[in-house]
Coordinates of C-alpha atoms and ligand atoms in Angstrom, one line a residue:
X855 CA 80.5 92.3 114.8
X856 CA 79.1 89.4 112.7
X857 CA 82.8 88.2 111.7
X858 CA 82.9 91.5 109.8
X859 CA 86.0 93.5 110.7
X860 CA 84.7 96.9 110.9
X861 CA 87.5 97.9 113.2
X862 CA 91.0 97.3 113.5
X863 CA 92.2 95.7 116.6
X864 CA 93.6 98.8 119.1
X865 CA 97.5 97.5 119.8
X866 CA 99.4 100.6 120.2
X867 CA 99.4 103.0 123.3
X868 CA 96.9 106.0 121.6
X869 CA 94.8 103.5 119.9
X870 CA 92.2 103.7 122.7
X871 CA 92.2 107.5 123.0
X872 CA 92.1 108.0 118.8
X873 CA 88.8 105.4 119.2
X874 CA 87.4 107.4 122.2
X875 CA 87.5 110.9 120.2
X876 CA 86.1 108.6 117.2
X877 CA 83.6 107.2 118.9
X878 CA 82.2 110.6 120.5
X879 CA 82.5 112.1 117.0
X880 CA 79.6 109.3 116.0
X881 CA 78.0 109.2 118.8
X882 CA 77.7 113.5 118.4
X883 CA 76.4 113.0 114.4
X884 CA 74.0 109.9 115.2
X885 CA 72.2 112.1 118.0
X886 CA 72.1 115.2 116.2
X887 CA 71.0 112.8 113.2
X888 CA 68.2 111.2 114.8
X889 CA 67.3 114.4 116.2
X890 CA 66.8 116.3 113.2
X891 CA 65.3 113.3 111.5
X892 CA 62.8 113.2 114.0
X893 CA 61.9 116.8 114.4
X894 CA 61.7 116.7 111.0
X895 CA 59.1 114.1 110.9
X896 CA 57.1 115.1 113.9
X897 CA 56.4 118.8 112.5
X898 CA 55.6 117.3 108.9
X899 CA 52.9 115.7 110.8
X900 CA 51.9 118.6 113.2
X901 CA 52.0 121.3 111.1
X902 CA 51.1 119.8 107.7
X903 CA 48.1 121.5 105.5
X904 CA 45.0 120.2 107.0
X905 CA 42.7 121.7 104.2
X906 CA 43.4 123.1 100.8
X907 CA 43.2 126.5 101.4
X908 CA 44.9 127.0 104.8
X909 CA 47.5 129.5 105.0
X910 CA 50.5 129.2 106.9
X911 CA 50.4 132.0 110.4
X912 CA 53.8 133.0 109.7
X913 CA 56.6 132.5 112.2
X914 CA 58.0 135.1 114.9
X915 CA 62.0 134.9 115.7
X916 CA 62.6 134.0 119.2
X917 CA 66.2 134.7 120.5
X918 CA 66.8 132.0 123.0
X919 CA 66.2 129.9 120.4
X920 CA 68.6 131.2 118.7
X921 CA 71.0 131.5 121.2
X922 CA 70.8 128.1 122.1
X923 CA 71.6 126.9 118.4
X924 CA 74.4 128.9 118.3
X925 CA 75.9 128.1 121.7
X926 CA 75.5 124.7 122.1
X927 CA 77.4 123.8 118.6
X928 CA 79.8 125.9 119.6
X929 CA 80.5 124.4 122.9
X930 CA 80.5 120.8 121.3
X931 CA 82.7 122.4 118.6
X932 CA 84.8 123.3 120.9
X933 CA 85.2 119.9 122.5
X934 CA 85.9 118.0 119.6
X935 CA 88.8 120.9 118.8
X936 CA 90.7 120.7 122.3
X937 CA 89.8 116.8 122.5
X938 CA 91.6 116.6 118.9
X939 CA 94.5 119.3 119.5
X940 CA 95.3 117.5 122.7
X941 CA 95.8 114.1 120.5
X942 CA 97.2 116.0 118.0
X943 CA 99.7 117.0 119.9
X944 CA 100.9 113.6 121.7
X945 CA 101.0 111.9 118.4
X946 CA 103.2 114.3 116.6
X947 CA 105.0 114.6 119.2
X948 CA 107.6 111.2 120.1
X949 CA 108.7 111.5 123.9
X950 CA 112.0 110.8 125.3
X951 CA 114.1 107.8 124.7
X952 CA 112.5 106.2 122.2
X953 CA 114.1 103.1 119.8
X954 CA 114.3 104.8 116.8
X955 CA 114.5 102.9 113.6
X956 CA 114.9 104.7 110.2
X957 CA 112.3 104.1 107.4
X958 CA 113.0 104.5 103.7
X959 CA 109.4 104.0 101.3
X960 CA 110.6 103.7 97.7
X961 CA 108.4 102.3 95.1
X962 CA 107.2 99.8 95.9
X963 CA 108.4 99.0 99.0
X964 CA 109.5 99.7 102.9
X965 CA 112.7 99.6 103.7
X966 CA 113.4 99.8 107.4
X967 CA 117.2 100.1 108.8
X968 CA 117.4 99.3 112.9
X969 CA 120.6 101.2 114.8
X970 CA 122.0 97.4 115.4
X971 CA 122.5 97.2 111.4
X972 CA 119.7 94.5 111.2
X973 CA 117.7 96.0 107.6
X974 CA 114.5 94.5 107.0
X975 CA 112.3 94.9 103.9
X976 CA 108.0 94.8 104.2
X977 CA 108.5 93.8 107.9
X978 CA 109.6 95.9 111.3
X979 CA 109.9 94.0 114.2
X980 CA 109.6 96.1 117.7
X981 CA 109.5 95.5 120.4
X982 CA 106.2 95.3 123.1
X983 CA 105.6 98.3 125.4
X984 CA 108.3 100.7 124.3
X985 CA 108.2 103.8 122.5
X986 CA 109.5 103.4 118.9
X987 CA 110.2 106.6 117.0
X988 CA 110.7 105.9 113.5
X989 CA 112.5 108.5 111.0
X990 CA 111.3 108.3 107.8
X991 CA 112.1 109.5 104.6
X992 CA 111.5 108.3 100.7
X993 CA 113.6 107.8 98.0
X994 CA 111.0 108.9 94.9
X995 CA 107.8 109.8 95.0
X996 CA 105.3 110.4 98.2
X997 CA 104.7 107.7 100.7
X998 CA 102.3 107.0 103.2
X999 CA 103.1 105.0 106.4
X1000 CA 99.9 103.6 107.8
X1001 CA 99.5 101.0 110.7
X1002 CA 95.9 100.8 111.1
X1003 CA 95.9 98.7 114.6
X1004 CA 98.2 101.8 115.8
X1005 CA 96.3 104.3 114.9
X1006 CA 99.4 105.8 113.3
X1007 CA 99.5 107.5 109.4
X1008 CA 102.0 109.8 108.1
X1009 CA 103.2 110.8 105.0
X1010 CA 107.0 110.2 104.3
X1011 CA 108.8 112.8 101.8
X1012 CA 111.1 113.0 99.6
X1013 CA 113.8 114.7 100.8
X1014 CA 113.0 115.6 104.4
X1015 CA 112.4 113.3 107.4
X1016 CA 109.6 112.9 109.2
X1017 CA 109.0 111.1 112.7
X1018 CA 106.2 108.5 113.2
X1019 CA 105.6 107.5 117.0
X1020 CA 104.4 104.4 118.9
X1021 CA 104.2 102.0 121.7
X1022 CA 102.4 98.7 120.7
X1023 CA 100.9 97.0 123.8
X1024 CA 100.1 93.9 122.7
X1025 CA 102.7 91.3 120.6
X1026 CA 101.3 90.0 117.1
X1027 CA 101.9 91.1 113.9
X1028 CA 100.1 94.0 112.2
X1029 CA 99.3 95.6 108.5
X1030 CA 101.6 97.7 107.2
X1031 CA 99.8 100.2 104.1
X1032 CA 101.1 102.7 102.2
X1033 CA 98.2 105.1 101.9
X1034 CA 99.1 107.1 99.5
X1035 CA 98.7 106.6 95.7
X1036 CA 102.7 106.4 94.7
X1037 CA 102.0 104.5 91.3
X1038 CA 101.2 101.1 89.6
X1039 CA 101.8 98.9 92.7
X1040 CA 100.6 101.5 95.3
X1041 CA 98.6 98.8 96.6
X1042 CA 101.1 96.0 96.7
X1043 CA 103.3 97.9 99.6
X1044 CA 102.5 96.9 102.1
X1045 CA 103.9 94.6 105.0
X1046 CA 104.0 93.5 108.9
X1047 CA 104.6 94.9 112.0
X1048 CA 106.0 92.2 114.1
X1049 CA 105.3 93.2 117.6
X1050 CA 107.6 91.4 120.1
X1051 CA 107.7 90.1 123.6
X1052 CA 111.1 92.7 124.9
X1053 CA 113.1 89.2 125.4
X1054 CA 111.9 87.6 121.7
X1055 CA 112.9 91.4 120.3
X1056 CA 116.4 90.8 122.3
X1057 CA 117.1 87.5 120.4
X1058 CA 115.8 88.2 117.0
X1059 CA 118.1 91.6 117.2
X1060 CA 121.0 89.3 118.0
X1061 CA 120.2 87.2 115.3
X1062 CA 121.6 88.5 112.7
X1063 CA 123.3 91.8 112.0
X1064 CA 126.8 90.4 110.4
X1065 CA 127.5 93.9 109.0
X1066 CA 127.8 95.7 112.6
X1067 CA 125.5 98.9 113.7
X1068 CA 124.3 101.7 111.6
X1069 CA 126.8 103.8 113.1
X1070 CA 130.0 101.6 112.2
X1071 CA 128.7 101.3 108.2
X1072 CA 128.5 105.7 108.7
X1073 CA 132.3 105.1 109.8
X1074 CA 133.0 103.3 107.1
X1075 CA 131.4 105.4 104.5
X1076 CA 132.7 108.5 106.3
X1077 CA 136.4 107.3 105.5
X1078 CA 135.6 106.0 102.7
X1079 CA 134.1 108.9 100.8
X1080 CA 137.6 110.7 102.0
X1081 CA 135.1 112.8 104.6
X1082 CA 138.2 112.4 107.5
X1083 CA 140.2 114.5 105.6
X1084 CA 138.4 117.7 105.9
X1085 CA 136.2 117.0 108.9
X1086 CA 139.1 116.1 111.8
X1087 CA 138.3 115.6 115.6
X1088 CA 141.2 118.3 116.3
X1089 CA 139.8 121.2 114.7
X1090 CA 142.7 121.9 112.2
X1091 CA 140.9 120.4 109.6
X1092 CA 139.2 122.7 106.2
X1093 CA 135.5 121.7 107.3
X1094 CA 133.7 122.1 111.1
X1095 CA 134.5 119.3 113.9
X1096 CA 131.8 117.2 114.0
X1097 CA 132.3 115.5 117.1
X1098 CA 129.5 116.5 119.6
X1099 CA 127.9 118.7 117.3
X1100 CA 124.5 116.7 116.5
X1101 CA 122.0 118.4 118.8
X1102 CA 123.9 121.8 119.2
X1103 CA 123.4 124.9 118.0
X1104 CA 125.1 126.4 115.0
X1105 CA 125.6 130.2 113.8
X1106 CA 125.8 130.0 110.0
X1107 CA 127.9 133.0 108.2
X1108 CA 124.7 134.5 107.4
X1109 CA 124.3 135.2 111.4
X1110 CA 121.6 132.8 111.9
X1111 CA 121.2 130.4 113.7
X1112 CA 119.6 126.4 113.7
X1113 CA 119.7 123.1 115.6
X1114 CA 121.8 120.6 114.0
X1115 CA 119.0 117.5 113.1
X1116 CA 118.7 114.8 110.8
X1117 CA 117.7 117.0 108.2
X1118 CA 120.6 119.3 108.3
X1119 CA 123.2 116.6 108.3
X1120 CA 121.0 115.3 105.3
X1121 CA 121.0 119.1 103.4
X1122 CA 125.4 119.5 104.4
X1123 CA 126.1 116.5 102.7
X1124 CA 123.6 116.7 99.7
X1125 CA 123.9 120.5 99.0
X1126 CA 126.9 122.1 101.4
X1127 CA 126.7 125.5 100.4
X1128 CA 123.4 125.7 101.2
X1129 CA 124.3 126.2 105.0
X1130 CA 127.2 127.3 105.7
X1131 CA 129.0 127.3 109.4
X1132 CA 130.5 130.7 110.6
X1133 CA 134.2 130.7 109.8
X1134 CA 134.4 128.6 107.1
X1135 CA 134.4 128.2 103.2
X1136 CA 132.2 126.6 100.8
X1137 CA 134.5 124.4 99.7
X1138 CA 132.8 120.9 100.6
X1139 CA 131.3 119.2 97.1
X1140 CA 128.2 117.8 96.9
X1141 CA 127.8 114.3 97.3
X1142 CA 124.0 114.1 95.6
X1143 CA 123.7 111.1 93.7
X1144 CA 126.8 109.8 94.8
X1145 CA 125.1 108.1 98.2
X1146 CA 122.1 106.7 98.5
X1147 CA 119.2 107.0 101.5
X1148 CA 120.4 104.6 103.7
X1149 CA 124.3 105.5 103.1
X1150 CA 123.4 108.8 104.2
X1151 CA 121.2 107.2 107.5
X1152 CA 124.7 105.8 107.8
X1153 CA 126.6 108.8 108.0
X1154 CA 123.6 110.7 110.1
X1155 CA 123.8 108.0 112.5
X1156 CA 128.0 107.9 112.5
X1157 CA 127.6 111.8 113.2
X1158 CA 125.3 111.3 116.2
X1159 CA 127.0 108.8 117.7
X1160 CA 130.3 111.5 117.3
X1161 CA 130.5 112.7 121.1
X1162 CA 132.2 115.7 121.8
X1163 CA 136.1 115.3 123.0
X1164 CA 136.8 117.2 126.3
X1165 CA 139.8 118.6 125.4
X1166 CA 138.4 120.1 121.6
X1167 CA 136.8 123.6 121.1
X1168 CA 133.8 122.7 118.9
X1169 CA 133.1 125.7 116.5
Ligands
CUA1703 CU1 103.8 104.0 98.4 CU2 101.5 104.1 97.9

């Protein structure tokens, strides 16, 4: 509109839908705008004081009227609410099979760490027409990962992961903002999405990558940081078997239950006691401090990619 980039171009799969709500939303305020604005006017002139000493008749209540200011707003209301939940709902929710890439925000800049082992810094490079789920976390302060052209925002935590969802539709590269005030240079992090025909995506991943997947530097750490020694594939070791436990359900000493996720891998190897699995001790030491956000999406990612043995009882 006039070379003046009011909007930002729709590339993702809910970009259209976010805009539709949008637009309705203005559409709904410049109607009821114009119409107030103009009722206003029209009984300023109608019902203005024609000579000084005229009184005003008073007004009498009339219940449809009413009725019908009540009800309608309520009814539009209600659009916007199950228009909005519905959204809601598909964006904070990633489907099935998605590429997932892990995120790290520090200040003052986006890390982002791809299962291959490619790391890139300011720039994430996806692929077009496939679901990307990325798990994001930050290393200080509160982040905010925004692509405007997806229609995407969410703020990343410290200390807990969150998922961000999307399927770019069209290849190009797109603005990467934090949006959320994290300090001096808040508004120097940002950076690109590169947004990749499926073959281009094929050949940059195979690019480069000397260090191996994400998964192999967990199996490195995961020896290295002497975790073999306690957690062993044949059950006799002092802490649970891990193989094929990512996704299952644990009972805790305390009785209770949970899913083990990304977050509870994260919590065992950060604060161990916290959660303990039914049968054993609290022996395991912390390892805060001693690995850093992407060592421990190493080790999440070695531990997922841990399938169960057939012949092993998992407890
Ligand atoms: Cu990070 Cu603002």
């Amino acid at each position: 509109m006039w070379g003046i980039p009011l909007f930002p171009e729709a590339a993702s799969s809910i970009a259209p839908r976010v805009d539709a709500l949008y637009f309705f939303l203005i559409g709904v305020a410049v109607f009821f705008s114009l119409l107030i604005a103009g009722m206003l006017i029209y009984c300023a002139l109608k019902f203005r004081r024609k000579s000084p000493r005229e009184i005003g008749s008073g007004s009498k209540g009339s219940i449809p009227l009413e009725l019908a200011w009540t009800i309608i707003p309520l009814a539009i209301t209600m659009v916007i609410f199950v228009w909005g939940a519905d959204l809601f709902v598909t964006i904070s929710r990633p489907p099935d099979n998605t590429l997932n890439i892990y995120a790290v925000g520090k200040q003052w800049m986006w890390k982002f760490q791809h299962l291959d082992g490619q790391r890139e810094i300011n720039e994430l490079h996806v692929p077009v027409g496939r679901d990307v789920k990325l798990i994001a976390t930050s290393e200080d302060v509160i982040h905010d990962f925004f692509v405007p052209a997806f229609r995407v925002k969410a703020d990343v935590l410290p200390g807990r992961y969150v998922t961000v969802w999307f399927r770019a539709t069209k290849a190009g590269s797109y603005h990467l903002f934090c949006a959320e005030y994290c300090g001096t240079r808040h508004s120097g992090m940002t950076g690109e999405v590169i947004v990749m025909e499926p073959s281009e995506y094929q050949a940059w991943l195979s690019g480069g990558a000397p260090e191996g997947s994400l998964a192999s530097a967990g199996a490195k750490l995961f020896s290295d940081l002497a975790c073999n020694t306690c957690h062993r594939p044949d059950a006799q070791g002092r802490g649970p078997v891990l193989e094929g436990l990512f996704g299952k359900t644990v009972t805790l000493n305390t009785g209770e239950t949970l899913t083990v996720d990304e977050a509870y891998v994260r919590e065992s190897i950060l604060q161990p006691a916290a959660k303990i699995t039914g049968g054993f001790q609290p022996i395991m030491p912390t390892f805060q401090g001693l690995v850093t956000e992407e060592q421990l999406l190493a080790l999440i990612e070695y531990v997922k990619s841990l399938k169960a043995l057939p012949q092993v009882q998992t407890r």
